[in-house]
Amino acid sequence: MGGRTVTRADLCEAVYTKVGLSRTESAELVETVLAEISDCLVRGESVKLSSFGSFLVRSKGERIGRNPKTGEEVPISPRRVMVFKPSNVLKQKINTALSGDGE
Amino acid sequence: MIKSELVERLAARNTHLYQRDVEQIVNAILDEITDAMARGDRVELRGFGAFSVKNRPARTGRNPRTGQKVAVTEKNVPFFKTGKEMRERLNDGVDHGEDDDED
């Protein structure tokens, strides 16, 4: 297992090496892609990226939760949440290391 | 919005790029995230969210219909946690905190 943290810088590097744009432009495009996806979700639109997964927005009404430490009931305010549903392809890729084995 | 629409929208905003290039950029980003998770790495995109892999150990499950015991092998599952800025943007600037009951 890895355990490293991949960040925007790594995504920029991938765009830079695979697409052949300048580093500055690669960085700008990574930002633009994330912004386009985010804006879409904020408008309430779902984003489906084939072979990767879907980002969905769900509206949740008020519900009663519990403070697990004290057992006290607390209302949970209504909110919109974003959920990621991984595609089967992604799930499979994440498990190949297990079936292939090595470490 | 599906992947091809994302590519179209990005291409419309970046007229100096061919649609083919934009498609390559989107794929480079998604592939980099997928490869990182396949290695067991975490992908942290500040403001947007973080992708990680959770390990589900092997267990003995039951067929809910027949009650029969079945062996379930070890599995890695992709997990996404929404970033603070996205949580706020989805709720008109209000951060209701983490919603950790999402699967």
PDB file of C-alpha atoms in Angstrom:
ATOM      1  CA  MET A   1       0.000   0.000   0.000  1.00  0.00           C
ATOM      2  CA  GLY A   2       1.130   3.510  -0.820  1.00  0.00           C
ATOM      3  CA  GLY A   3       0.268   5.985   1.885  1.00  0.00           C
ATOM      4  CA  ARG A   4       1.528   9.038   0.007  1.00  0.00           C
ATOM      5  CA  THR A   5      -0.714  12.051  -0.524  1.00  0.00           C
ATOM      6  CA  VAL A   6      -1.276  13.122  -4.096  1.00  0.00           C
ATOM      7  CA  THR A   7      -2.130  16.795  -4.600  1.00  0.00           C
ATOM      8  CA  ARG A   8      -2.950  19.308  -7.327  1.00  0.00           C
ATOM      9  CA  ALA A   9       0.770  19.555  -8.099  1.00  0.00           C
ATOM     10  CA  ASP A  10       0.782  15.873  -9.127  1.00  0.00           C
ATOM     11  CA  LEU A  11      -2.278  16.337 -11.323  1.00  0.00           C
ATOM     12  CA  CYS A  12      -0.596  19.317 -12.996  1.00  0.00           C
ATOM     13  CA  GLU A  13       2.509  17.225 -13.574  1.00  0.00           C
ATOM     14  CA  ALA A  14       0.389  14.467 -15.178  1.00  0.00           C
ATOM     15  CA  VAL A  15      -1.273  16.977 -17.522  1.00  0.00           C
ATOM     16  CA  TYR A  16       2.125  18.518 -18.289  1.00  0.00           C
ATOM     17  CA  THR A  17       3.746  15.195 -19.250  1.00  0.00           C
ATOM     18  CA  LYS A  18       0.768  13.632 -21.021  1.00  0.00           C
ATOM     19  CA  VAL A  19      -0.620  16.608 -22.918  1.00  0.00           C
ATOM     20  CA  GLY A  20       2.466  18.697 -23.507  1.00  0.00           C
ATOM     21  CA  LEU A  21       1.228  22.103 -22.366  1.00  0.00           C
ATOM     22  CA  SER A  22       3.405  24.435 -20.330  1.00  0.00           C
ATOM     23  CA  ARG A  23       3.510  23.903 -16.572  1.00  0.00           C
ATOM     24  CA  THR A  24       1.674  27.172 -15.953  1.00  0.00           C
ATOM     25  CA  GLU A  25      -1.064  26.299 -18.401  1.00  0.00           C
ATOM     26  CA  SER A  26      -1.354  22.750 -17.026  1.00  0.00           C
ATOM     27  CA  ALA A  27      -1.875  24.180 -13.546  1.00  0.00           C
ATOM     28  CA  GLU A  28      -4.528  26.589 -14.836  1.00  0.00           C
ATOM     29  CA  LEU A  29      -6.375  23.801 -16.609  1.00  0.00           C
ATOM     30  CA  VAL A  30      -6.452  21.522 -13.569  1.00  0.00           C
ATOM     31  CA  GLU A  31      -8.086  24.427 -11.724  1.00  0.00           C
ATOM     32  CA  THR A  32     -10.536  25.057 -14.574  1.00  0.00           C
ATOM     33  CA  VAL A  33     -11.595  21.398 -14.677  1.00  0.00           C
ATOM     34  CA  LEU A  34     -12.222  21.305 -10.916  1.00  0.00           C
ATOM     35  CA  ALA A  35     -14.071  24.638 -11.071  1.00  0.00           C
ATOM     36  CA  GLU A  36     -16.335  23.451 -13.888  1.00  0.00           C
ATOM     37  CA  ILE A  37     -17.237  20.302 -11.916  1.00  0.00           C
ATOM     38  CA  SER A  38     -17.771  22.280  -8.687  1.00  0.00           C
ATOM     39  CA  ASP A  39     -19.942  24.944 -10.355  1.00  0.00           C
ATOM     40  CA  CYS A  40     -22.108  22.258 -11.874  1.00  0.00           C
ATOM     41  CA  LEU A  41     -22.663  20.615  -8.483  1.00  0.00           C
ATOM     42  CA  VAL A  42     -23.384  23.929  -6.776  1.00  0.00           C
ATOM     43  CA  ARG A  43     -26.140  24.478  -9.373  1.00  0.00           C
ATOM     44  CA  GLY A  44     -27.529  21.122  -8.243  1.00  0.00           C
ATOM     45  CA  GLU A  45     -26.541  19.282 -11.408  1.00  0.00           C
ATOM     46  CA  SER A  46     -24.925  15.839 -11.081  1.00  0.00           C
ATOM     47  CA  VAL A  47     -21.625  15.089 -12.811  1.00  0.00           C
ATOM     48  CA  LYS A  48     -21.155  11.655 -14.380  1.00  0.00           C
ATOM     49  CA  LEU A  49     -17.658  10.752 -15.473  1.00  0.00           C
ATOM     50  CA  SER A  50     -17.711   7.401 -17.248  1.00  0.00           C
ATOM     51  CA  SER A  51     -15.306   4.735 -15.970  1.00  0.00           C
ATOM     52  CA  PHE A  52     -14.492   7.006 -12.982  1.00  0.00           C
ATOM     53  CA  GLY A  53     -17.689   7.719 -11.077  1.00  0.00           C
ATOM     54  CA  SER A  54     -20.506  10.176 -10.424  1.00  0.00           C
ATOM     55  CA  PHE A  55     -20.786  13.160  -8.126  1.00  0.00           C
ATOM     56  CA  LEU A  56     -24.331  13.687  -6.931  1.00  0.00           C
ATOM     57  CA  VAL A  57     -25.948  16.377  -4.799  1.00  0.00           C
ATOM     58  CA  ARG A  58     -28.470  15.295  -2.210  1.00  0.00           C
ATOM     59  CA  SER A  59     -30.759  17.477  -0.149  1.00  0.00           C
ATOM     60  CA  LYS A  60     -31.264  16.312   3.378  1.00  0.00           C
ATOM     61  CA  GLY A  61     -34.113  17.428   5.553  1.00  0.00           C
ATOM     62  CA  GLU A  62     -33.815  18.117   9.251  1.00  0.00           C
ATOM     63  CA  ARG A  63     -33.372  14.979  11.313  1.00  0.00           C
ATOM     64  CA  ILE A  64     -32.584  14.070  14.881  1.00  0.00           C
ATOM     65  CA  GLY A  65     -29.086  12.947  15.679  1.00  0.00           C
ATOM     66  CA  ARG A  66     -27.453  11.930  18.888  1.00  0.00           C
ATOM     67  CA  ASN A  67     -24.271  13.039  20.524  1.00  0.00           C
ATOM     68  CA  PRO A  68     -22.529   9.655  20.724  1.00  0.00           C
ATOM     69  CA  LYS A  69     -20.674  10.672  23.866  1.00  0.00           C
ATOM     70  CA  THR A  70     -23.543  11.982  25.965  1.00  0.00           C
ATOM     71  CA  GLY A  71     -26.515  10.295  24.242  1.00  0.00           C
ATOM     72  CA  GLU A  72     -28.147  13.694  24.040  1.00  0.00           C
ATOM     73  CA  GLU A  73     -30.526  14.267  21.119  1.00  0.00           C
ATOM     74  CA  VAL A  74     -29.562  17.115  18.815  1.00  0.00           C
ATOM     75  CA  PRO A  75     -31.319  18.355  15.679  1.00  0.00           C
ATOM     76  CA  ILE A  76     -29.256  18.105  12.495  1.00  0.00           C
ATOM     77  CA  SER A  77     -29.963  21.086  10.244  1.00  0.00           C
ATOM     78  CA  PRO A  78     -31.211  20.568   6.672  1.00  0.00           C
ATOM     79  CA  ARG A  79     -28.374  20.729   4.172  1.00  0.00           C
ATOM     80  CA  ARG A  80     -27.151  19.845   0.715  1.00  0.00           C
ATOM     81  CA  VAL A  81     -24.393  17.272   0.549  1.00  0.00           C
ATOM     82  CA  MET A  82     -22.255  16.003  -2.270  1.00  0.00           C
ATOM     83  CA  VAL A  83     -21.683  12.267  -2.660  1.00  0.00           C
ATOM     84  CA  PHE A  84     -19.292  10.336  -4.850  1.00  0.00           C
ATOM     85  CA  LYS A  85     -20.438   7.052  -6.354  1.00  0.00           C
ATOM     86  CA  PRO A  86     -17.436   5.204  -7.732  1.00  0.00           C
ATOM     87  CA  SER A  87     -17.906   3.365 -11.034  1.00  0.00           C
ATOM     88  CA  ASN A  88     -17.409  -0.393 -11.235  1.00  0.00           C
ATOM     89  CA  VAL A  89     -14.286   0.177 -13.312  1.00  0.00           C
ATOM     90  CA  LEU A  90     -12.765   2.295 -10.533  1.00  0.00           C
ATOM     91  CA  LYS A  91     -13.733  -0.250  -7.867  1.00  0.00           C
ATOM     92  CA  GLN A  92     -12.106  -2.991  -9.904  1.00  0.00           C
ATOM     93  CA  LYS A  93      -8.878  -1.033 -10.448  1.00  0.00           C
ATOM     94  CA  ILE A  94      -8.568  -0.413  -6.732  1.00  0.00           C
ATOM     95  CA  ASN A  95      -8.807  -4.120  -6.060  1.00  0.00           C
ATOM     96  CA  THR A  96      -6.345  -5.417  -8.652  1.00  0.00           C
ATOM     97  CA  ALA A  97      -3.471  -4.864  -6.234  1.00  0.00           C
ATOM     98  CA  LEU A  98      -5.205  -7.227  -3.820  1.00  0.00           C
ATOM     99  CA  SER A  99      -5.831 -10.053  -6.274  1.00  0.00           C
ATOM    100  CA  GLY A 100      -2.449  -9.580  -8.004  1.00  0.00           C
ATOM    101  CA  ASP A 101      -0.658  -9.377  -4.654  1.00  0.00           C
ATOM    102  CA  GLY A 102       2.973  -8.790  -3.824  1.00  0.00           C
ATOM    103  CA  GLU A 103       3.114  -6.813  -0.583  1.00  0.00           C
TER     104      GLU A 103
ATOM    105  CA  MET B   1     -23.365  16.723 -16.975  1.00  0.00           C
ATOM    106  CA  ILE B   2     -21.482  13.816 -18.484  1.00  0.00           C
ATOM    107  CA  LYS B   3     -17.814  13.665 -19.439  1.00  0.00           C
ATOM    108  CA  SER B   4     -18.355  14.700 -23.080  1.00  0.00           C
ATOM    109  CA  GLU B   5     -20.376  17.734 -21.939  1.00  0.00           C
ATOM    110  CA  LEU B   6     -17.642  18.663 -19.475  1.00  0.00           C
ATOM    111  CA  VAL B   7     -15.136  18.520 -22.336  1.00  0.00           C
ATOM    112  CA  GLU B   8     -17.403  20.648 -24.557  1.00  0.00           C
ATOM    113  CA  ARG B   9     -17.904  23.291 -21.883  1.00  0.00           C
ATOM    114  CA  LEU B  10     -14.190  23.469 -21.157  1.00  0.00           C
ATOM    115  CA  ALA B  11     -13.353  23.664 -24.848  1.00  0.00           C
ATOM    116  CA  ALA B  12     -15.836  26.516 -25.307  1.00  0.00           C
ATOM    117  CA  ARG B  13     -14.023  28.463 -22.592  1.00  0.00           C
ATOM    118  CA  ASN B  14     -10.535  27.630 -23.838  1.00  0.00           C
ATOM    119  CA  THR B  15     -10.813  28.356 -27.530  1.00  0.00           C
ATOM    120  CA  HIS B  16      -7.053  28.071 -28.041  1.00  0.00           C
ATOM    121  CA  LEU B  17      -7.270  24.335 -27.302  1.00  0.00           C
ATOM    122  CA  TYR B  18      -8.618  21.581 -29.499  1.00  0.00           C
ATOM    123  CA  GLN B  19     -11.467  19.542 -28.044  1.00  0.00           C
ATOM    124  CA  ARG B  20      -9.149  16.520 -28.382  1.00  0.00           C
ATOM    125  CA  ASP B  21      -6.611  18.193 -26.075  1.00  0.00           C
ATOM    126  CA  VAL B  22      -9.273  19.057 -23.508  1.00  0.00           C
ATOM    127  CA  GLU B  23     -10.406  15.449 -23.516  1.00  0.00           C
ATOM    128  CA  GLN B  24      -6.811  14.346 -22.930  1.00  0.00           C
ATOM    129  CA  ILE B  25      -6.497  16.791 -20.028  1.00  0.00           C
ATOM    130  CA  VAL B  26      -9.668  15.530 -18.333  1.00  0.00           C
ATOM    131  CA  ASN B  27      -8.544  11.922 -18.810  1.00  0.00           C
ATOM    132  CA  ALA B  28      -5.044  12.669 -17.496  1.00  0.00           C
ATOM    133  CA  ILE B  29      -6.562  14.077 -14.304  1.00  0.00           C
ATOM    134  CA  LEU B  30      -9.010  11.215 -13.766  1.00  0.00           C
ATOM    135  CA  ASP B  31      -6.344   8.591 -14.562  1.00  0.00           C
ATOM    136  CA  GLU B  32      -3.913  10.177 -12.119  1.00  0.00           C
ATOM    137  CA  ILE B  33      -6.539  10.048  -9.344  1.00  0.00           C
ATOM    138  CA  THR B  34      -7.416   6.434 -10.220  1.00  0.00           C
ATOM    139  CA  ASP B  35      -3.762   5.311 -10.319  1.00  0.00           C
ATOM    140  CA  ALA B  36      -3.081   6.994  -6.987  1.00  0.00           C
ATOM    141  CA  MET B  37      -5.992   5.188  -5.352  1.00  0.00           C
ATOM    142  CA  ALA B  38      -4.930   1.896  -6.946  1.00  0.00           C
ATOM    143  CA  ARG B  39      -1.550   2.375  -5.188  1.00  0.00           C
ATOM    144  CA  GLY B  40      -3.382   3.021  -1.949  1.00  0.00           C
ATOM    145  CA  ASP B  41      -2.478   6.710  -1.938  1.00  0.00           C
ATOM    146  CA  ARG B  42      -4.753   9.488  -0.809  1.00  0.00           C
ATOM    147  CA  VAL B  43      -5.649  12.312  -3.208  1.00  0.00           C
ATOM    148  CA  GLU B  44      -6.232  15.637  -1.552  1.00  0.00           C
ATOM    149  CA  LEU B  45      -7.729  18.461  -3.579  1.00  0.00           C
ATOM    150  CA  ARG B  46      -8.120  21.392  -1.209  1.00  0.00           C
ATOM    151  CA  GLY B  47     -11.497  23.059  -1.463  1.00  0.00           C
ATOM    152  CA  PHE B  48     -12.942  20.236  -3.529  1.00  0.00           C
ATOM    153  CA  GLY B  49     -12.429  17.106  -1.471  1.00  0.00           C
ATOM    154  CA  ALA B  50     -10.238  14.087  -0.804  1.00  0.00           C
ATOM    155  CA  PHE B  51     -10.252  10.604  -2.298  1.00  0.00           C
ATOM    156  CA  SER B  52      -8.982   7.706  -0.233  1.00  0.00           C
ATOM    157  CA  VAL B  53      -9.169   3.937  -0.126  1.00  0.00           C
ATOM    158  CA  LYS B  54     -10.712   2.054   2.752  1.00  0.00           C
ATOM    159  CA  ASN B  55      -9.920  -1.566   3.374  1.00  0.00           C
ATOM    160  CA  ARG B  56     -12.733  -3.918   4.255  1.00  0.00           C
ATOM    161  CA  PRO B  57     -11.290  -7.119   5.751  1.00  0.00           C
ATOM    162  CA  ALA B  58     -12.589 -10.549   4.786  1.00  0.00           C
ATOM    163  CA  ARG B  59     -15.685 -11.565   6.725  1.00  0.00           C
ATOM    164  CA  THR B  60     -18.363 -14.191   6.865  1.00  0.00           C
ATOM    165  CA  GLY B  61     -21.577 -12.772   5.470  1.00  0.00           C
ATOM    166  CA  ARG B  62     -25.014 -14.239   5.182  1.00  0.00           C
ATOM    167  CA  ASN B  63     -27.364 -14.529   2.289  1.00  0.00           C
ATOM    168  CA  PRO B  64     -30.252 -12.499   3.706  1.00  0.00           C
ATOM    169  CA  ARG B  65     -32.813 -14.626   1.875  1.00  0.00           C
ATOM    170  CA  THR B  66     -31.616 -18.081   2.837  1.00  0.00           C
ATOM    171  CA  GLY B  67     -29.600 -17.291   5.944  1.00  0.00           C
ATOM    172  CA  GLN B  68     -26.765 -19.330   4.497  1.00  0.00           C
ATOM    173  CA  LYS B  69     -23.200 -18.323   5.431  1.00  0.00           C
ATOM    174  CA  VAL B  70     -20.988 -17.014   2.648  1.00  0.00           C
ATOM    175  CA  ALA B  71     -17.320 -16.067   2.712  1.00  0.00           C
ATOM    176  CA  VAL B  72     -16.743 -12.448   1.648  1.00  0.00           C
ATOM    177  CA  THR B  73     -13.169 -11.742   0.582  1.00  0.00           C
ATOM    178  CA  GLU B  74     -11.094  -8.710   1.582  1.00  0.00           C
ATOM    179  CA  LYS B  75     -11.977  -5.586  -0.419  1.00  0.00           C
ATOM    180  CA  ASN B  76     -10.699  -2.092  -1.021  1.00  0.00           C
ATOM    181  CA  VAL B  77     -13.373   0.536  -1.491  1.00  0.00           C
ATOM    182  CA  PRO B  78     -12.979   4.089  -2.813  1.00  0.00           C
ATOM    183  CA  PHE B  79     -14.063   6.832  -0.445  1.00  0.00           C
ATOM    184  CA  PHE B  80     -14.633  10.544  -0.997  1.00  0.00           C
ATOM    185  CA  LYS B  81     -14.836  13.235   1.620  1.00  0.00           C
ATOM    186  CA  THR B  82     -16.191  16.615   0.544  1.00  0.00           C
ATOM    187  CA  GLY B  83     -13.909  19.591   1.140  1.00  0.00           C
ATOM    188  CA  LYS B  84     -14.858  22.468   3.420  1.00  0.00           C
ATOM    189  CA  GLU B  85     -15.186  25.019   0.647  1.00  0.00           C
ATOM    190  CA  MET B  86     -17.491  22.747  -1.375  1.00  0.00           C
ATOM    191  CA  ARG B  87     -19.646  22.071   1.690  1.00  0.00           C
ATOM    192  CA  GLU B  88     -20.030  25.810   2.164  1.00  0.00           C
ATOM    193  CA  ARG B  89     -20.749  26.524  -1.492  1.00  0.00           C
ATOM    194  CA  LEU B  90     -23.486  23.868  -1.545  1.00  0.00           C
ATOM    195  CA  ASN B  91     -25.152  25.573   1.425  1.00  0.00           C
ATOM    196  CA  ASP B  92     -24.983  29.262   0.521  1.00  0.00           C
ATOM    197  CA  GLY B  93     -21.823  29.856   2.471  1.00  0.00           C
ATOM    198  CA  VAL B  94     -22.823  27.972   5.599  1.00  0.00           C
ATOM    199  CA  ASP B  95     -20.630  25.092   6.728  1.00  0.00           C
ATOM    200  CA  HIS B  96     -22.843  22.624   8.576  1.00  0.00           C
ATOM    201  CA  GLY B  97     -19.808  20.468   9.307  1.00  0.00           C
ATOM    202  CA  GLU B  98     -18.889  17.004   8.159  1.00  0.00           C
ATOM    203  CA  ASP B  99     -21.629  14.625   7.290  1.00  0.00           C
ATOM    204  CA  ASP B 100     -20.005  11.348   8.180  1.00  0.00           C
ATOM    205  CA  ASP B 101     -22.916   9.004   7.723  1.00  0.00           C
ATOM    206  CA  GLU B 102     -22.386   8.799   3.969  1.00  0.00           C
ATOM    207  CA  ASP B 103     -21.299   5.443   2.625  1.00  0.00           C
TER     208      ASP B 103
END
